[in-house]
Amino acid sequence: MHAIKDEVVTPVCRASDGIGYNDSVHAIEIKELFKSYGDLKAVNGLDLTVRTGEVFCFLGPNGAGKTTTVEILEGYRKRDSGTVSVLGYDPENGGRAFRERIGIMLQESGIQTQLSVREALDLYRSYYSHPRSTMELIEMVELNGSVDVRVEALSGGQRRRLDLALALAGDPELVFLDEPTTGFDPAARRNAWHTIDGLRSLGKTIFLTTHYMDEAQALADRVAVISDGQIVALDTPDRIGGRNTTTSTIRFLLPSSISVNDLPTLSNMEHLDADMSAEGESVTIHTSRPDLALYVLTSWSVGKNIELSGLTVSRPTLEDIYLELTEENN
Amino acid sequence: MKAQSIPVNEHKYVFISSKDIKLLATQTASEQKILWRNRRAILFTFILPVAFLVFLGASNRGVHLKIIGNMNFDTFFVPGILAFSLVSTTYSNLALSIAVQRDQGILKRIKGTPLPPWMFFAGKVGATLLNSLLMVVIVLAVGRFAYGVQIRVSTLPALIVDLLVGAACWSILGIAMSTVVNRAEGGSPIVTLPYIVLSFISGVFYPAQAEPAWLQDLARAFPLEPLARSLEAAFDPFVAAPAFRGTDLLIMLAWTAVGTVLSLRFFRWERKSS
Ligand SMILES: Nc1ncnc2c1ncn2[C@@H]1O[C@H](COP(=O)(O)OP(=O)(O)O)[C@@H](O)[C@H]1O
Ligand SMILES: [Mg+2]
């Protein structure tokens, strides 16, 4: 379990390391994309470039326009206006050669229930010129125990894993995954992340949508936060929304012998802007320089031999940033 | 738009490669497998027509039909059941299987793969024709050996043409009907009702001559009555060979054209979003 977790969080190779992608070739280019359903503007002026070899994540609440965008890229839906290029093709008339090179995991779609896992994989493999082997696919999604089980007898999570395997059947260079782990239990989610991370190391480009922060954090080279059909932020998971530069929070519990007024003043130090507040015994400090604040604080407490119990320093989580971004837009 | 890297005619198939033939075989075989594992489909496609053949035949042994020139009941009803079976194996099977697969998102999944759309239909129709062939053999064997119905060599070409035209007509009508059905659950009666009603007014199980003229005319406007009459002519020893019935064939071909136009116009790979 831990081994898998570590691999997911610290992938072997990120696209931003320069391995596996060429800056001059973009897997996907979207310019001024619009799509409405009646009066509803589902995609409202989208500009986006996905580099070859990166894991690109579309993060947004339900109804943000993720599926609409992805299905335009896959050639299922017609755009109202804008230009779209996927592997150099216009998906609206990509044809057989285009479909050889992409893999699709739809948000919702069935599999012939009367077929077994092996038969379903063999059937869909037969549609491609250079498919992956059936056993390899089964191993990738860990369905080894269910090879001869009919699709109708699989659990929801197992079906979704087969769905992922079917998307990879043609050994595509670009894979679309629309909410691939929705409904998974935590262990199955980790395994799916592991599989997706494996694809990254093979140099595949992955376009992933999700509404799980931890998924975006664990997998994405870059994240675009989408809200009401528009991109409100686009960056690496660590930097998105100014996450690396915004204020951190320091928290600790005040020993009963000490009052708030006894604490050292943080404002005396150069470059340190800190905002301290106390509620009962719990003290909270917001600062853009947690290193300096901690220096002042711990020099003081060590000198006085006081223990600051429950001391934590935290950056805003991706979730904090996400909520801020998606609320701003509403 | 960026420069396209696809040659213009890449997905236009003038010649079918050997790989495509293999793909077609795989596609047909998997459709067959899916059908044979679906109990409801087997019941409607095979069991029901055979049951009609056995019970209707057993309860009318030795009966002669005064209303149609004293024709032997067996000579009348074996081709009738043949027509009925052909409609079940083609129309009803295709309409239901496509509607269910659309509703479950399987068509959408297939659309996302390199399988050319025509190959998907060819596989479905191929599997359907194999089933039809099986049913024809069963009905003819029961007719010949249980009821002593003669299969005339001189009218065999007509019999084969009638069956092929009937299968083409009712297959495309099945595909057309699948476009009307949105939800798989509600789909069954919409698909089945028209052909059950037609079976009762088209002189398939018993002669239609006792019906009022308007009802006979109505039945004749649809392609089941012409199919049944054409097949009946091929079996009736009093009809001179080669027993082709041109008007009947034309009616079926006209419906084939109608079905093709409707299918091309209304076929959808995705279910309508609610
Ligand atoms: N086929 C459709 N017809 C009408 N409205 C649609 C259709 N598909 C999506 N919508 C609407 O467009 C908006 C964006 O939907 P969607 O792209 O599915 O978002 P997401 O995948 O981010 O949840 C939603 O308000 C949804 O109800
Ligand atoms: Mg969606």
PDB file of C-alpha atoms in Angstrom, chain A residues 24 26 29 67 71 74-77 79 83-90 93-102 104 106 108-116 119 122-124 126-129 150 152 162-163 166-167, chain B residues 1-7 10-11 13 17 19-20 22-23 26-31 33-39 100-116 118-120 124 269-271 273:
ATOM      1  CA  SER A  24       6.861  21.982 -30.273  1.00  0.00           C
ATOM      2  CA  HIS A  26       1.018  19.681 -28.743  1.00  0.00           C
ATOM      3  CA  GLU A  29      -4.916  22.624 -28.994  1.00  0.00           C
ATOM      4  CA  THR A  67     -17.662  16.152 -20.183  1.00  0.00           C
ATOM      5  CA  GLU A  71     -16.580  14.739 -25.808  1.00  0.00           C
ATOM      6  CA  GLU A  74     -13.247  12.822 -28.738  1.00  0.00           C
ATOM      7  CA  GLY A  75     -15.442  13.702 -31.710  1.00  0.00           C
ATOM      8  CA  TYR A  76     -18.783  12.842 -30.074  1.00  0.00           C
ATOM      9  CA  ARG A  77     -20.160  16.365 -29.913  1.00  0.00           C
ATOM     10  CA  ARG A  79     -18.713  22.540 -31.210  1.00  0.00           C
ATOM     11  CA  THR A  83     -10.836  25.571 -33.373  1.00  0.00           C
ATOM     12  CA  VAL A  84      -9.840  22.209 -32.003  1.00  0.00           C
ATOM     13  CA  SER A  85      -6.884  20.074 -32.976  1.00  0.00           C
ATOM     14  CA  VAL A  86      -6.297  16.667 -31.414  1.00  0.00           C
ATOM     15  CA  LEU A  87      -3.093  14.936 -32.578  1.00  0.00           C
ATOM     16  CA  GLY A  88      -3.356  17.202 -35.604  1.00  0.00           C
ATOM     17  CA  TYR A  89      -6.885  16.068 -36.471  1.00  0.00           C
ATOM     18  CA  ASP A  90     -10.156  17.894 -36.259  1.00  0.00           C
ATOM     19  CA  ASN A  93     -13.947  14.238 -38.993  1.00  0.00           C
ATOM     20  CA  GLY A  94     -11.006  12.289 -37.611  1.00  0.00           C
ATOM     21  CA  GLY A  95     -12.038   8.887 -38.935  1.00  0.00           C
ATOM     22  CA  ARG A  96     -10.384   5.546 -38.451  1.00  0.00           C
ATOM     23  CA  ALA A  97      -6.743   6.726 -38.356  1.00  0.00           C
ATOM     24  CA  PHE A  98      -7.552   9.219 -35.589  1.00  0.00           C
ATOM     25  CA  ARG A  99      -9.399   6.591 -33.553  1.00  0.00           C
ATOM     26  CA  GLU A 100      -6.434   4.198 -33.831  1.00  0.00           C
ATOM     27  CA  ARG A 101      -4.393   6.683 -31.812  1.00  0.00           C
ATOM     28  CA  ILE A 102      -6.779   7.672 -29.013  1.00  0.00           C
ATOM     29  CA  ILE A 104     -11.584   6.774 -24.548  1.00  0.00           C
ATOM     30  CA  LEU A 106     -16.416   7.775 -21.105  1.00  0.00           C
ATOM     31  CA  GLU A 108     -20.784   6.498 -18.524  1.00  0.00           C
ATOM     32  CA  SER A 109     -20.995   3.675 -21.013  1.00  0.00           C
ATOM     33  CA  GLY A 110     -21.883   0.020 -21.042  1.00  0.00           C
ATOM     34  CA  ILE A 111     -20.056  -3.125 -22.046  1.00  0.00           C
ATOM     35  CA  GLN A 112     -21.747  -6.142 -23.635  1.00  0.00           C
ATOM     36  CA  THR A 113     -22.947  -7.876 -20.464  1.00  0.00           C
ATOM     37  CA  GLN A 114     -23.019 -11.364 -21.993  1.00  0.00           C
ATOM     38  CA  LEU A 115     -19.282 -11.380 -22.702  1.00  0.00           C
ATOM     39  CA  SER A 116     -16.587 -12.386 -20.235  1.00  0.00           C
ATOM     40  CA  GLU A 119     -13.951 -11.910 -24.548  1.00  0.00           C
ATOM     41  CA  ASP A 122     -10.445  -9.565 -27.276  1.00  0.00           C
ATOM     42  CA  LEU A 123     -13.381  -8.047 -29.142  1.00  0.00           C
ATOM     43  CA  TYR A 124     -12.282  -4.447 -28.634  1.00  0.00           C
ATOM     44  CA  SER A 126      -9.619  -6.658 -32.655  1.00  0.00           C
ATOM     45  CA  TYR A 127     -10.658  -3.154 -33.726  1.00  0.00           C
ATOM     46  CA  TYR A 128      -7.079  -1.830 -33.531  1.00  0.00           C
ATOM     47  CA  SER A 129      -4.011  -2.462 -35.708  1.00  0.00           C
ATOM     48  CA  ARG A 150     -19.169 -12.360 -17.446  1.00  0.00           C
ATOM     49  CA  GLU A 152     -22.973  -8.872 -15.922  1.00  0.00           C
ATOM     50  CA  LEU A 162     -12.540  -3.165 -17.384  1.00  0.00           C
ATOM     51  CA  ASP A 163     -13.675   0.125 -18.893  1.00  0.00           C
ATOM     52  CA  LEU A 166     -10.875  -1.205 -22.932  1.00  0.00           C
ATOM     53  CA  ALA A 167      -9.719   2.410 -23.300  1.00  0.00           C
TER      54      ALA A 167
ATOM     55  CA  MET B   1      -7.556  24.592 -38.593  1.00  0.00           C
ATOM     56  CA  LYS B   2      -4.113  23.057 -38.470  1.00  0.00           C
ATOM     57  CA  ALA B   3      -2.854  21.173 -41.470  1.00  0.00           C
ATOM     58  CA  GLN B   4      -4.450  17.749 -41.492  1.00  0.00           C
ATOM     59  CA  SER B   5      -2.188  14.763 -41.725  1.00  0.00           C
ATOM     60  CA  ILE B   6      -4.832  12.400 -43.094  1.00  0.00           C
ATOM     61  CA  PRO B   7      -4.991  11.624 -46.773  1.00  0.00           C
ATOM     62  CA  GLU B  10      -7.994   7.128 -45.966  1.00  0.00           C
ATOM     63  CA  HIS B  11     -11.267   5.877 -44.557  1.00  0.00           C
ATOM     64  CA  TYR B  13     -13.006   1.616 -48.525  1.00  0.00           C
ATOM     65  CA  SER B  17      -8.649  -6.017 -47.071  1.00  0.00           C
ATOM     66  CA  LYS B  19      -7.814  -7.922 -42.274  1.00  0.00           C
ATOM     67  CA  ASP B  20     -11.254  -6.363 -42.653  1.00  0.00           C
ATOM     68  CA  LYS B  22     -11.249 -11.186 -40.425  1.00  0.00           C
ATOM     69  CA  LEU B  23     -12.629  -8.260 -38.443  1.00  0.00           C
ATOM     70  CA  THR B  26     -14.912 -11.569 -35.405  1.00  0.00           C
ATOM     71  CA  GLN B  27     -17.713  -9.033 -35.267  1.00  0.00           C
ATOM     72  CA  THR B  28     -20.295 -11.537 -36.563  1.00  0.00           C
ATOM     73  CA  ALA B  29     -19.089 -14.253 -34.197  1.00  0.00           C
ATOM     74  CA  SER B  30     -19.300 -12.000 -31.161  1.00  0.00           C
ATOM     75  CA  GLU B  31     -22.817 -10.847 -32.089  1.00  0.00           C
ATOM     76  CA  LYS B  33     -22.290 -15.293 -28.985  1.00  0.00           C
ATOM     77  CA  ILE B  34     -24.146 -12.407 -27.385  1.00  0.00           C
ATOM     78  CA  LEU B  35     -27.443 -13.559 -28.883  1.00  0.00           C
ATOM     79  CA  TRP B  36     -27.042 -17.175 -27.818  1.00  0.00           C
ATOM     80  CA  ARG B  37     -26.342 -16.073 -24.247  1.00  0.00           C
ATOM     81  CA  ASN B  38     -29.478 -13.964 -24.083  1.00  0.00           C
ATOM     82  CA  ARG B  39     -32.400 -16.142 -23.000  1.00  0.00           C
ATOM     83  CA  VAL B 100     -30.609  -2.101 -25.897  1.00  0.00           C
ATOM     84  CA  GLN B 101     -27.007  -1.469 -26.913  1.00  0.00           C
ATOM     85  CA  ARG B 102     -27.759   2.183 -27.589  1.00  0.00           C
ATOM     86  CA  ASP B 103     -29.466   2.549 -24.234  1.00  0.00           C
ATOM     87  CA  GLN B 104     -26.545   0.925 -22.417  1.00  0.00           C
ATOM     88  CA  GLY B 105     -23.984   3.153 -24.132  1.00  0.00           C
ATOM     89  CA  ILE B 106     -22.392   0.260 -26.014  1.00  0.00           C
ATOM     90  CA  LEU B 107     -22.987   1.889 -29.401  1.00  0.00           C
ATOM     91  CA  LYS B 108     -21.312   5.036 -28.119  1.00  0.00           C
ATOM     92  CA  ARG B 109     -18.319   3.027 -26.974  1.00  0.00           C
ATOM     93  CA  ILE B 110     -18.047   1.305 -30.373  1.00  0.00           C
ATOM     94  CA  LYS B 111     -18.308   4.645 -32.167  1.00  0.00           C
ATOM     95  CA  GLY B 112     -15.170   5.736 -30.293  1.00  0.00           C
ATOM     96  CA  THR B 113     -13.086   2.860 -31.712  1.00  0.00           C
ATOM     97  CA  PRO B 114     -11.606   2.529 -35.210  1.00  0.00           C
ATOM     98  CA  LEU B 115     -14.275  -0.036 -36.184  1.00  0.00           C
ATOM     99  CA  PRO B 116     -15.857   1.484 -39.307  1.00  0.00           C
ATOM    100  CA  TRP B 118     -20.537  -0.088 -41.822  1.00  0.00           C
ATOM    101  CA  MET B 119     -18.608  -2.986 -40.292  1.00  0.00           C
ATOM    102  CA  PHE B 120     -20.656  -2.744 -37.119  1.00  0.00           C
ATOM    103  CA  LYS B 124     -25.038  -7.436 -36.818  1.00  0.00           C
ATOM    104  CA  TRP B 269     -25.176   6.144 -31.677  1.00  0.00           C
ATOM    105  CA  GLU B 270     -26.112   7.766 -28.387  1.00  0.00           C
ATOM    106  CA  ARG B 271     -29.348   7.747 -26.482  1.00  0.00           C
ATOM    107  CA  SER B 273     -30.064  12.844 -23.034  1.00  0.00           C
TER     108      SER B 273
END
